Amino acid sequence: MINYKRISIYTYTALVILVIGIVTKLFLVDMDMGSRFRNFNHQFLVSDFIFILAAIIFLLGQLFRVIKQNKKSTITDKTILIHLMLLMPLLFTLVSLPFLETFMPNQPLDDSIVSSVYKGVVIVAILGYFTWIVLFIITMVRQVFYILIKKD
């Protein structure tokens, strides 16, 4: 029997992103991101990027799980959830690109309402990502300090 309380929310998020990557690979427009860079002659598809993103999210979840299992750790489920919530707008932005390219190709980015909403989501995603970086560094330094320095 699977104990669902022991499975991290990061694992569920990584599974959802993995399913979206498979859907992108099989059914949606799989853009070549490598063609955007000068002198990059390899193919780097959006679905490949989504698979890498799912692996990174899964590994972050495992890192938090390992830290949380230490008896000296002060990390809580609330902290882990805050970290994921700061990453959600970025994940939504990156995962929604193939859907937008499939269902609204060649749409002008200047005049549509969808475009202005999407630009707002991108701004929130960038702010959330940089906030997450600072919070992640502070959390990791704090946990290393508590695990290595704190007495039992």
Tab-separated table of C-alpha atoms in Angstrom:
chain	number	residue	atom	x	y	z
A	1	MET	CA	0.000	0.000	0.000
A	2	ILE	CA	1.324	3.441	-0.953
A	3	ASN	CA	1.473	5.994	1.812
A	4	TYR	CA	0.500	9.189	-0.025
A	5	LYS	CA	1.535	11.405	2.882
A	6	ARG	CA	5.167	10.405	2.339
A	7	ILE	CA	5.132	11.385	-1.338
A	8	SER	CA	6.232	14.967	-1.793
A	9	ILE	CA	4.138	17.571	-3.564
A	10	TYR	CA	7.213	18.098	-5.721
A	11	THR	CA	6.818	14.524	-6.976
A	12	TYR	CA	3.216	15.181	-7.972
A	13	THR	CA	4.246	18.413	-9.700
A	14	ALA	CA	7.050	16.617	-11.539
A	15	LEU	CA	4.593	13.928	-12.687
A	16	VAL	CA	2.179	16.551	-14.028
A	17	ILE	CA	5.015	18.303	-15.869
A	18	LEU	CA	6.177	14.938	-17.238
A	19	VAL	CA	2.684	14.195	-18.582
A	20	ILE	CA	2.568	17.632	-20.199
A	21	GLY	CA	5.974	16.911	-21.759
A	22	ILE	CA	4.659	13.656	-23.212
A	23	VAL	CA	1.554	15.423	-24.546
A	24	THR	CA	3.804	18.079	-26.079
A	25	LYS	CA	6.041	15.439	-27.668
A	26	LEU	CA	3.126	13.509	-29.163
A	27	PHE	CA	0.339	15.987	-29.902
A	28	LEU	CA	1.432	19.633	-29.734
A	29	VAL	CA	3.813	21.825	-31.709
A	30	ASP	CA	7.285	20.942	-30.441
A	31	MET	CA	9.286	24.095	-31.163
A	32	ASP	CA	13.022	23.961	-31.729
A	33	MET	CA	14.529	26.248	-29.101
A	34	GLY	CA	18.050	25.638	-30.421
A	35	SER	CA	17.338	27.575	-33.598
A	36	ARG	CA	16.977	30.769	-31.553
A	37	PHE	CA	20.669	30.818	-30.626
A	38	ARG	CA	23.403	31.772	-33.027
A	39	ASN	CA	25.928	29.015	-33.881
A	40	PHE	CA	23.825	26.352	-32.119
A	41	ASN	CA	23.417	23.611	-34.679
A	42	HIS	CA	21.746	21.014	-32.439
A	43	GLN	CA	18.059	20.442	-31.990
A	44	PHE	CA	16.705	21.378	-28.548
A	45	LEU	CA	12.952	20.850	-28.439
A	46	VAL	CA	10.531	22.330	-25.927
A	47	SER	CA	9.484	18.829	-24.844
A	48	ASP	CA	13.117	18.038	-23.993
A	49	PHE	CA	13.224	21.179	-21.868
A	50	ILE	CA	9.984	20.178	-20.125
A	51	PHE	CA	11.435	16.723	-19.341
A	52	ILE	CA	14.555	18.359	-17.867
A	53	LEU	CA	12.332	20.716	-15.856
A	54	ALA	CA	10.369	17.748	-14.469
A	55	ALA	CA	13.615	16.050	-13.438
A	56	ILE	CA	14.845	19.209	-11.698
A	57	ILE	CA	11.564	19.617	-9.793
A	58	PHE	CA	11.690	15.952	-8.740
A	59	LEU	CA	15.298	16.315	-7.534
A	60	LEU	CA	14.416	19.478	-5.577
A	61	GLY	CA	11.642	17.532	-3.867
A	62	GLN	CA	14.057	14.746	-2.982
A	63	LEU	CA	16.531	17.294	-1.607
A	64	PHE	CA	13.845	18.775	0.642
A	65	ARG	CA	12.746	15.276	1.707
A	66	VAL	CA	16.303	14.279	2.668
A	67	ILE	CA	16.831	17.504	4.622
A	68	LYS	CA	13.467	17.146	6.369
A	69	GLN	CA	14.282	13.584	7.501
A	70	ASN	CA	17.249	14.790	9.546
A	71	LYS	CA	16.282	15.093	13.201
A	72	LYS	CA	18.052	18.456	13.572
A	73	SER	CA	16.277	20.000	10.604
A	74	THR	CA	13.786	22.782	11.181
A	75	ILE	CA	12.231	22.694	7.711
A	76	THR	CA	8.440	22.300	7.664
A	77	ASP	CA	5.816	21.387	5.102
A	78	LYS	CA	4.810	25.044	4.987
A	79	THR	CA	8.332	26.060	3.913
A	80	ILE	CA	8.383	23.415	1.202
A	81	LEU	CA	4.977	24.549	-0.067
A	82	ILE	CA	6.056	28.207	-0.135
A	83	HIS	CA	9.075	27.250	-2.236
A	84	LEU	CA	6.868	25.438	-4.727
A	85	MET	CA	4.297	28.241	-4.852
A	86	LEU	CA	7.048	30.686	-5.784
A	87	LEU	CA	8.023	28.413	-8.681
A	88	MET	CA	4.471	27.793	-9.942
A	89	PRO	CA	4.121	30.915	-12.166
A	90	LEU	CA	7.439	30.090	-13.851
A	91	LEU	CA	6.415	26.470	-14.354
A	92	PHE	CA	3.045	27.567	-15.748
A	93	THR	CA	4.725	29.984	-18.149
A	94	LEU	CA	7.204	27.431	-19.466
A	95	VAL	CA	4.718	24.579	-19.734
A	96	SER	CA	2.032	26.677	-21.439
A	97	LEU	CA	4.262	27.727	-24.347
A	98	PRO	CA	3.546	24.614	-26.493
A	99	PHE	CA	-0.203	25.020	-25.921
A	100	LEU	CA	-0.086	28.649	-26.996
A	101	GLU	CA	1.998	27.806	-30.055
A	102	THR	CA	-0.436	25.045	-31.047
A	103	PHE	CA	-3.747	26.786	-30.471
A	104	MET	CA	-2.791	30.417	-31.203
A	105	PRO	CA	0.058	30.376	-33.746
A	106	ASN	CA	1.361	33.644	-35.184
A	107	GLN	CA	-0.719	35.828	-32.860
A	108	PRO	CA	0.542	39.381	-32.467
A	109	LEU	CA	1.882	39.968	-28.998
A	110	ASP	CA	0.880	43.622	-28.867
A	111	ASP	CA	-2.901	43.903	-29.051
A	112	SER	CA	-4.559	40.795	-27.653
A	113	ILE	CA	-5.947	40.499	-24.132
A	114	VAL	CA	-4.403	37.046	-23.797
A	115	SER	CA	-1.038	38.593	-24.546
A	116	SER	CA	-1.366	41.212	-21.807
A	117	VAL	CA	-2.451	38.586	-19.275
A	118	TYR	CA	0.427	36.353	-20.355
A	119	LYS	CA	2.887	39.240	-19.995
A	120	GLY	CA	1.570	39.793	-16.462
A	121	VAL	CA	2.072	36.120	-15.652
A	122	VAL	CA	5.617	36.321	-17.035
A	123	ILE	CA	6.403	39.315	-14.805
A	124	VAL	CA	5.015	37.493	-11.756
A	125	ALA	CA	6.989	34.382	-12.797
A	126	ILE	CA	10.250	36.318	-12.992
A	127	LEU	CA	9.672	38.018	-9.637
A	128	GLY	CA	8.696	34.697	-8.044
A	129	TYR	CA	11.749	32.964	-9.504
A	130	PHE	CA	14.200	35.534	-8.151
A	131	THR	CA	12.438	35.530	-4.787
A	132	TRP	CA	12.674	31.726	-4.798
A	133	ILE	CA	16.424	31.873	-5.484
A	134	VAL	CA	17.003	34.133	-2.469
A	135	LEU	CA	14.688	32.062	-0.245
A	136	PHE	CA	16.282	28.794	-1.415
A	137	ILE	CA	19.792	30.020	-0.588
A	138	ILE	CA	18.689	31.296	2.829
A	139	THR	CA	16.842	28.043	3.578
A	140	MET	CA	19.760	25.818	2.528
A	141	VAL	CA	22.342	27.835	4.486
A	142	ARG	CA	20.070	27.805	7.537
A	143	GLN	CA	19.477	24.053	7.329
A	144	VAL	CA	23.179	23.293	6.850
A	145	PHE	CA	23.912	25.497	9.864
A	146	TYR	CA	21.319	23.697	12.012
A	147	ILE	CA	22.365	20.223	10.890
A	148	LEU	CA	26.121	20.703	11.228
A	149	ILE	CA	26.411	23.157	14.125
A	150	LYS	CA	23.384	22.605	16.356
A	151	LYS	CA	23.840	20.327	19.345
A	152	ASP	CA	21.347	17.529	20.036
